[in-house]
Every structure is written in structure tokens, then in C-alpha cells.
PDB file of C-alpha atoms in Angstrom:
ATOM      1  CA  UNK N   1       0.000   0.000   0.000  1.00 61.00           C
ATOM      2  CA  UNK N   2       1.270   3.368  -0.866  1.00 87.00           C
ATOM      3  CA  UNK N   3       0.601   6.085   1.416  1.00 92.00           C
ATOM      4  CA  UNK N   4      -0.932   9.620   1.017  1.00 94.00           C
ATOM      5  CA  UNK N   5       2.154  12.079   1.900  1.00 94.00           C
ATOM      6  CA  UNK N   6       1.397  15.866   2.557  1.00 95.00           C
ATOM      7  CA  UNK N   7       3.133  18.858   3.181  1.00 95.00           C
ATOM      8  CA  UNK N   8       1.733  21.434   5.379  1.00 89.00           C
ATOM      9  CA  UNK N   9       4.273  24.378   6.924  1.00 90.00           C
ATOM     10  CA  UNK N  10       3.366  25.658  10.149  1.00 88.00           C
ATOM     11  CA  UNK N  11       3.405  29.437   9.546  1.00 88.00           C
ATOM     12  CA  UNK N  12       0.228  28.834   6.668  1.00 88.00           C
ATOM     13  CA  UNK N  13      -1.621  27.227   9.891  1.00 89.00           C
ATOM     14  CA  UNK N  14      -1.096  29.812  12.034  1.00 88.00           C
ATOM     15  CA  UNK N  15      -1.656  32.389   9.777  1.00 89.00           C
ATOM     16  CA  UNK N  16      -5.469  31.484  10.535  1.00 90.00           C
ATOM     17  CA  UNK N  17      -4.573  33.153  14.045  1.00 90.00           C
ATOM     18  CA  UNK N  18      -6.333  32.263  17.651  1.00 88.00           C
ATOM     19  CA  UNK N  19      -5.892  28.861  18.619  1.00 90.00           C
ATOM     20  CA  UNK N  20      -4.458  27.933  15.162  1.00 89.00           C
ATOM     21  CA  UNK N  21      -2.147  30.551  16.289  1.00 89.00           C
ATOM     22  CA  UNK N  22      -1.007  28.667  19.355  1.00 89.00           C
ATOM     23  CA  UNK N  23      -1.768  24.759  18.599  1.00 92.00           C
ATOM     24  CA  UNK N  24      -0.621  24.410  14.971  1.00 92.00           C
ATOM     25  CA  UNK N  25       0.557  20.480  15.511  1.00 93.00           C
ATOM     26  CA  UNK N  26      -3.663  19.995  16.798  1.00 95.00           C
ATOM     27  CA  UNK N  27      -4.535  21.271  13.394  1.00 95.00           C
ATOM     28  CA  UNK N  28      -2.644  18.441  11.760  1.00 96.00           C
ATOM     29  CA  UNK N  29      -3.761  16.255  14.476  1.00 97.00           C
ATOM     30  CA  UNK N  30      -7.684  16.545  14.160  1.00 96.00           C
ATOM     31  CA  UNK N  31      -7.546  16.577  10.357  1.00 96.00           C
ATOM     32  CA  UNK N  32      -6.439  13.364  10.286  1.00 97.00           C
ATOM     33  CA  UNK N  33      -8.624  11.830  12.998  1.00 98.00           C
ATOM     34  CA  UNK N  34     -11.487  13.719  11.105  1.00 96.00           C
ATOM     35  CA  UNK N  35     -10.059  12.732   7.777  1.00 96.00           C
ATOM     36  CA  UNK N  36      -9.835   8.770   8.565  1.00 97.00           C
ATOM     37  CA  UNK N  37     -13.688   8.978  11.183  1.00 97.00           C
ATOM     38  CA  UNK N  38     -11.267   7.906  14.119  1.00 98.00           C
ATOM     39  CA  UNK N  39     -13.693   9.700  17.149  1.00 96.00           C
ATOM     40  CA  UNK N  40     -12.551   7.255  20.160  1.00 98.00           C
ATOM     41  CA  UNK N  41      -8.472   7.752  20.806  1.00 98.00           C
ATOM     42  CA  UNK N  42      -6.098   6.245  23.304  1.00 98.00           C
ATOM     43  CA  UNK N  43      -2.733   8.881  23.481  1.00 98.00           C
ATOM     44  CA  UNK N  44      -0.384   7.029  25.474  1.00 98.00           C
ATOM     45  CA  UNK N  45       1.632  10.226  25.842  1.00 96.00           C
ATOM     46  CA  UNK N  46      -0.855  12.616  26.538  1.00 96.00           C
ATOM     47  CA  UNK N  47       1.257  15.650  27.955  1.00 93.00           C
ATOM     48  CA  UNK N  48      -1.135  18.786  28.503  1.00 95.00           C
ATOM     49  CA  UNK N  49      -3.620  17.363  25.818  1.00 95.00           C
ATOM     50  CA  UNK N  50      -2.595  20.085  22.686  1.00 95.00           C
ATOM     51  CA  UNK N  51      -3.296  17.745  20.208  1.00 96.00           C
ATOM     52  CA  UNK N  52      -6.907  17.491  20.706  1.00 97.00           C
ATOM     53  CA  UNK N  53      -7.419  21.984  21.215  1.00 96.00           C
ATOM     54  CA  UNK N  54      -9.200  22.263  17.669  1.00 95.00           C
ATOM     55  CA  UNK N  55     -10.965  18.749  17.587  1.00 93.00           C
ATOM     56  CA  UNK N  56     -14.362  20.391  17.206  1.00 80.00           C
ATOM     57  CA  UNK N  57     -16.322  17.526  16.791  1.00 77.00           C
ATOM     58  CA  UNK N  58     -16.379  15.726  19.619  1.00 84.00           C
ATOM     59  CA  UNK N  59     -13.382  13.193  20.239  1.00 94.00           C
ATOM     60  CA  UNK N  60     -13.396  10.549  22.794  1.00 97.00           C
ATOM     61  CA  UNK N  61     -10.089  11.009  24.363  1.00 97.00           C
ATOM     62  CA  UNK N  62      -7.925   7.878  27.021  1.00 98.00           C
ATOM     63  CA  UNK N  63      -5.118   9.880  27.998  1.00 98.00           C
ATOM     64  CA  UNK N  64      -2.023   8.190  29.591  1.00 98.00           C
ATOM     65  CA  UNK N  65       0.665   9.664  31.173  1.00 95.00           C
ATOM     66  CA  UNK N  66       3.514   9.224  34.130  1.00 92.00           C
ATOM     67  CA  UNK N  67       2.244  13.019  35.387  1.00 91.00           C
ATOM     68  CA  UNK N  68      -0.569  14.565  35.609  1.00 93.00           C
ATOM     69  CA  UNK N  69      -0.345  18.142  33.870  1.00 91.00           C
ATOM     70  CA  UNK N  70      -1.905  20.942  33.753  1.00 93.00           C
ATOM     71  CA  UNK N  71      -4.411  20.181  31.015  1.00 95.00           C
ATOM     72  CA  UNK N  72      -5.022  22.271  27.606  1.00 95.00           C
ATOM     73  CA  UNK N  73      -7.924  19.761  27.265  1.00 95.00           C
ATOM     74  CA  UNK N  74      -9.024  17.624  29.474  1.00 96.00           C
ATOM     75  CA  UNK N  75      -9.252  13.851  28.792  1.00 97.00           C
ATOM     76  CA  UNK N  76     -12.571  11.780  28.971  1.00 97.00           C
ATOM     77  CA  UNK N  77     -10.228   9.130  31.010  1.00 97.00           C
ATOM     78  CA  UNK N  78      -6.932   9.335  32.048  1.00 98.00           C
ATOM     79  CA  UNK N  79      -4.396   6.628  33.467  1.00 98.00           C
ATOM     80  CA  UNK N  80      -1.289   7.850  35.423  1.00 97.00           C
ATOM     81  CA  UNK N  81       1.416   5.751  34.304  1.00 97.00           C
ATOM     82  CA  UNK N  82       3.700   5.992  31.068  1.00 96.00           C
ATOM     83  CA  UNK N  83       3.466   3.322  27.928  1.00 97.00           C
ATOM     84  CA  UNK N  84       5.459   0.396  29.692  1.00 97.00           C
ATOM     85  CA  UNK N  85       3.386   0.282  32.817  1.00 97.00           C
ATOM     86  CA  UNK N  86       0.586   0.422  30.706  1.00 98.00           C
ATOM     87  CA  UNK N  87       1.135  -2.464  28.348  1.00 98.00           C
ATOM     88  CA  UNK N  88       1.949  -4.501  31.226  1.00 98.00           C
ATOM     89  CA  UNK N  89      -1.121  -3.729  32.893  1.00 98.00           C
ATOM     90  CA  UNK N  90      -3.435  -4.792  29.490  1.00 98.00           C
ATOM     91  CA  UNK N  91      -0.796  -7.594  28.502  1.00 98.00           C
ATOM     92  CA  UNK N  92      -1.059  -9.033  32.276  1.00 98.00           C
ATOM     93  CA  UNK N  93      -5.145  -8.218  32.117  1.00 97.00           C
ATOM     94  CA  UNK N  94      -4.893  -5.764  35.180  1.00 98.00           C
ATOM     95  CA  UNK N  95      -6.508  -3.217  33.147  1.00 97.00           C
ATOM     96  CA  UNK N  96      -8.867  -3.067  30.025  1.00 96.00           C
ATOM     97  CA  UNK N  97     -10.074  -0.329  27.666  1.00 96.00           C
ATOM     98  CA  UNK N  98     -12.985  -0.582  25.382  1.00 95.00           C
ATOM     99  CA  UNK N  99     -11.989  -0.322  21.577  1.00 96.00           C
ATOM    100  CA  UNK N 100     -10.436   2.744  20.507  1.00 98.00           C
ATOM    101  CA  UNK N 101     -10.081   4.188  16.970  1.00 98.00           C
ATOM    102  CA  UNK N 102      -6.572   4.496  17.192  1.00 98.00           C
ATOM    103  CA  UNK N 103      -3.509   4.931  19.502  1.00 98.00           C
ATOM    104  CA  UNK N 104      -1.816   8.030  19.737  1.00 98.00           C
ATOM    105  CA  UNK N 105       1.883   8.706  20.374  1.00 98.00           C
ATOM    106  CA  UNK N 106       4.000  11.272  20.259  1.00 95.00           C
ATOM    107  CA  UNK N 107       7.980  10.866  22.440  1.00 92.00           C
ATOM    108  CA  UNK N 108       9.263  13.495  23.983  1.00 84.00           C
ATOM    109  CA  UNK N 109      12.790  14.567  23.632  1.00 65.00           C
ATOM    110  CA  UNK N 110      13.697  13.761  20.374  1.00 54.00           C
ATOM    111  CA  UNK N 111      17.067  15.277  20.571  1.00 58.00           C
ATOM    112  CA  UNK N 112      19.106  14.699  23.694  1.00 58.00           C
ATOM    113  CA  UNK N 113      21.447  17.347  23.064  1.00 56.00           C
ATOM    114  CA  UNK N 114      18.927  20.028  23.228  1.00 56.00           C
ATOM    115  CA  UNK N 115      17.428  21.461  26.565  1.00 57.00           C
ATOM    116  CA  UNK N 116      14.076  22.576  26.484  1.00 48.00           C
ATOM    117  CA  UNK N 117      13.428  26.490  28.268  1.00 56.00           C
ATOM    118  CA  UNK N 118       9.660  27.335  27.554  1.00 56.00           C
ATOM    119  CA  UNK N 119       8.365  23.241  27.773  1.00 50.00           C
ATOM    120  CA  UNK N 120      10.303  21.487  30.854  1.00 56.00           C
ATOM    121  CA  UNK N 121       8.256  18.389  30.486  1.00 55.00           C
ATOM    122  CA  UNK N 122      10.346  17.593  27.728  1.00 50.00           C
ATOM    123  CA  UNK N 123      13.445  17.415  29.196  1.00 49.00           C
ATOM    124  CA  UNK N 124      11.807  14.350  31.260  1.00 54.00           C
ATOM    125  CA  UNK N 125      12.424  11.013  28.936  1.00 62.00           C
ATOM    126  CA  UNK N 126      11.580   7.594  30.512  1.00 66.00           C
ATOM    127  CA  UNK N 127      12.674   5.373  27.647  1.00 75.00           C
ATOM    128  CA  UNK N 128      13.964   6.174  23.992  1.00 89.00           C
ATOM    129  CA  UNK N 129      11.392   7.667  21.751  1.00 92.00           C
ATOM    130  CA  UNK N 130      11.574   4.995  19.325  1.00 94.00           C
ATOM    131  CA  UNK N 131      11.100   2.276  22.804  1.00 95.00           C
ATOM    132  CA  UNK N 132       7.931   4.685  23.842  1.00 96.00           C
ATOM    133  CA  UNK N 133       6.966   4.453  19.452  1.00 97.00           C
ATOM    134  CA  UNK N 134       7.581   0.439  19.507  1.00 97.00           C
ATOM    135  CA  UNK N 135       4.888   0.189  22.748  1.00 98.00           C
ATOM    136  CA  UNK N 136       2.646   2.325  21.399  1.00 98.00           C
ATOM    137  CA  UNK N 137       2.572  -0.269  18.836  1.00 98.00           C
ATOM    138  CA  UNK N 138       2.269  -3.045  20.852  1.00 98.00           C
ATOM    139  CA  UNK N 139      -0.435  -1.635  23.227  1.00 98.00           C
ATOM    140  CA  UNK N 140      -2.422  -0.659  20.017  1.00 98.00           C
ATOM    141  CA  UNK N 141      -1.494  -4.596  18.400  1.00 98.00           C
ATOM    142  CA  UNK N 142      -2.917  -5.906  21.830  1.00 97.00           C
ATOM    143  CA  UNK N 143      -6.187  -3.970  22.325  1.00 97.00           C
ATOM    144  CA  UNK N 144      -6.783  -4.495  18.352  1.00 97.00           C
ATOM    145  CA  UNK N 145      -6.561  -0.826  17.793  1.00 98.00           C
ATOM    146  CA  UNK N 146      -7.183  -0.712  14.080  1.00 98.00           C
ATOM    147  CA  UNK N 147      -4.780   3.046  13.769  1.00 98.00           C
ATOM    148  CA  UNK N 148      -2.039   4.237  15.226  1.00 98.00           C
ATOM    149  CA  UNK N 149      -0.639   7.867  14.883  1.00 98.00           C
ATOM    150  CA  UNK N 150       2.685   8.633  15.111  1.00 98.00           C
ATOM    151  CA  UNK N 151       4.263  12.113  15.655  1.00 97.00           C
ATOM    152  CA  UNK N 152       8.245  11.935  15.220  1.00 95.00           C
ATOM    153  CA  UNK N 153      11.243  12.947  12.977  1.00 92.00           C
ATOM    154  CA  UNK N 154      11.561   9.653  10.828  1.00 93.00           C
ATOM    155  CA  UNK N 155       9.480   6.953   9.402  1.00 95.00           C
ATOM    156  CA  UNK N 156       9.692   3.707  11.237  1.00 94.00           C
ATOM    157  CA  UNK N 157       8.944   0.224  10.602  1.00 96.00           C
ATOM    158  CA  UNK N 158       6.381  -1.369  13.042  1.00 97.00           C
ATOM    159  CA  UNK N 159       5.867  -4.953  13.249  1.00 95.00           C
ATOM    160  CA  UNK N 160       1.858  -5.263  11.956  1.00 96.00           C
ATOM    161  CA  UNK N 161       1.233  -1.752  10.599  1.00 98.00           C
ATOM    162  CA  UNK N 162       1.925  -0.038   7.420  1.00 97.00           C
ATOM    163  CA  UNK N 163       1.550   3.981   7.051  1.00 98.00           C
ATOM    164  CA  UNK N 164      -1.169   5.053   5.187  1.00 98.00           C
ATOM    165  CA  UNK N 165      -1.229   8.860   5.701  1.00 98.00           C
ATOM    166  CA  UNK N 166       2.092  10.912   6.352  1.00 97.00           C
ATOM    167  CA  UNK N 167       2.188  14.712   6.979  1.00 96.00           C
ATOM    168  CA  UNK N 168       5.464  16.399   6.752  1.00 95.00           C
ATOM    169  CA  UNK N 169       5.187  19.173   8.797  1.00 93.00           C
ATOM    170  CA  UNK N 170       8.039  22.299   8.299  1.00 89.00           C
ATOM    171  CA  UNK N 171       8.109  24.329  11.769  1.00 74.00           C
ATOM    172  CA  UNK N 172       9.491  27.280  13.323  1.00 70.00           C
ATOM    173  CA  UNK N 173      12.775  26.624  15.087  1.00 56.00           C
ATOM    174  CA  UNK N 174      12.940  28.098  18.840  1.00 54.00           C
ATOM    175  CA  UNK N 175      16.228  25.974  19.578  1.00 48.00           C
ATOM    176  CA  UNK N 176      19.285  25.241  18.544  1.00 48.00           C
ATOM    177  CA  UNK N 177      21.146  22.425  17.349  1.00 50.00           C
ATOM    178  CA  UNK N 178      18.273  21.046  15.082  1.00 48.00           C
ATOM    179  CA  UNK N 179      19.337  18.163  13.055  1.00 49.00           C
ATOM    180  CA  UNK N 180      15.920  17.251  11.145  1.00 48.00           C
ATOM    181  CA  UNK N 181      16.120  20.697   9.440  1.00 67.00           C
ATOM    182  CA  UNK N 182      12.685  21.375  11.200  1.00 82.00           C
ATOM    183  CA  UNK N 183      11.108  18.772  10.190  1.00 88.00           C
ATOM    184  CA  UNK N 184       8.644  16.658  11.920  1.00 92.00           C
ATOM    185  CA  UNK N 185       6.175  14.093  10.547  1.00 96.00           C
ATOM    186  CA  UNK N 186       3.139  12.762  11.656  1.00 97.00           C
ATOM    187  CA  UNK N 187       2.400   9.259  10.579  1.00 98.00           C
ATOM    188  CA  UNK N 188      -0.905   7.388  10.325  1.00 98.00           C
ATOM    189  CA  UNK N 189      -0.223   4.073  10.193  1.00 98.00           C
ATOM    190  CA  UNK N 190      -2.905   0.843   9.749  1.00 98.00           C
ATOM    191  CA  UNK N 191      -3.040  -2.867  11.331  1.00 97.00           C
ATOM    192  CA  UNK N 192      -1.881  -5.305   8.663  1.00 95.00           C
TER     193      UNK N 192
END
């Protein structure tokens, strides 16, 4: 299966101002869960809940994270605990979720030679970003999760799903030392 590939540069969505202005990454975000009718999500790395700020149309939202943060928006559920404690806890059947539409994941810390000022919760990794990617993939293989989206610098290879939608997104640099020459892409993958 080929996939559909974008591009969409971050200064044309915020040129829309307000909260296009301020969440640019939800606008890619709730196209694609509007784009592909996913309505029930399971973000395994919820943060503050920015993805979901222009999501206008009513999104069920599991949010799971290893700290609870002051929320942008607030989750429908949310699980304290980060993406390994939770795939033990489904795996071992010490927790269950009803079906979701797809499981969302985006790693922070990308780059561990760059400190983050403005967003400290960043600077907080438990795991690798592509360890926290490859559980996201297995929690969303074990609850059946028939999506997966991905928000990260490179295309990766998971074991039972195949991208179907990618969005290469161009932002604004507010750090140094960049090596993706602001580049970030957010991948929609599907169960095989």
C-alpha cells in the first residue's frame, strides 16, 4: 500500500490566528482523525492534551501519562502511568479499555542534546522515543486498535502496521542544534 504524503508548513496554519495561532501540531492532528472517522483515541503520551485543542467535533479522548499536567484539554479518562506500565497492565489483564479508533503517540525529547526552556516536560524522557513508538505499537497490536498515529522525525517500521497517511510538517525553530532541518512528521499508520 502506498501512502498519502502531505506537506503542510506551520506558519500557513497559524496564519489562521487564535488557537491555530497557538496549537498548529492539533490542526494536523484533528484533520487526520477527522479525515480517517477515528472519534474514540487512546494517546499514550498525553502531555497537557494540545493535540486534541481544535478537535471540534467531539473526540473521545484515554489519555495516559507518568504526570498529571496541567491540562489544555481535558481527557474523557486518564491513566497515570507511562506506555510500559501500561502495556503490562493490558498484557497481564490488570486493566482493560474498550476499543479505541486508534492509539496516539508522540515521544518526547527527540534530541538529547537540546534542553528545552519554555516546555520542561520535555526534558523528562523515561525510555527512547523509538522504545515509547515500539509500545505504542504493541499496546495498540494488543487492544486491536485498528490506527495508530505517530508524531516523530523519521518513518519507522512497526511490526503489523503499514503507514497510510504521512504529513510532513516544516516548523518554526525556537532551539538550537536542530538536526531534522525542522522537520517533523506525523504518521498514520494501519493494522496489517
Amino acid at each position: 500500500m502506498s501512502a498519502i504524503v502531505e506537506r503542510v508548513d506551520q506558519r500557513d496554519i497559524q496564519s489562521r490566528g487564535g488557537d491555530f495561532s497557538k496549537y498548529p501540531s492539533s490542526y494536523i492532528v484533528c484533520n487526520l482523525l477527522r479525515r480517517y472517522g477515528l472519534r474514540r483515541v487512546l494517546d499514550v503520551t498525553y502531555g497537557e492534551g494540545r493535540f486534541y485543542k481544535l478537535c471540534r467535533y467531539g473526540v473521545e479522548i484515554i489519555g495516559a501519562d507518568h504526570v498529571k499536567r496541567r491540562w489544555v484539554v481535558k481527557p474523557n479518562q486518564f491513566y497515570q502511568m507511562n506506555v510500559f506500565q501500561l502495556y503490562l497492565m493490558l498484557r497481564d489483564g490488570k486493566l482493560s479499555i474498550d476499543p479505541v479508533d486508534a492509539v496516539v503517540v508522540d515521544p518526547p525529547r527527540w534530541n538529547t542534546d537540546v534542553v528545552y526552556r519554555k516546555r520542561d516536560m520535555f526534558n523528562f524522557l523515561i525510555g527512547t522515543p523509538k522504545l515509547i513508538i515500539e509500545y505504542a505499537s504493541k499496546v495498540a497490536s494488543l487492544i486491536r486498535s485498528p490506527y495508530l498515529l505517530v508524531h516523530y522525525r523519521e518513518l519507522m517500521k512497526l511490526e503489523g502496521f503499514e503507514p497510510v497517511h504521512v504529513v510532513e510538517f516544516t516548523w518554526l525553530a525556537r532551539y538550537l542544534n536542530t538536526d531534522n532541518n525542522n522537520k517533523s512528521l506525523y504518521i498514520l499508520y494501519k493494522s496489517i
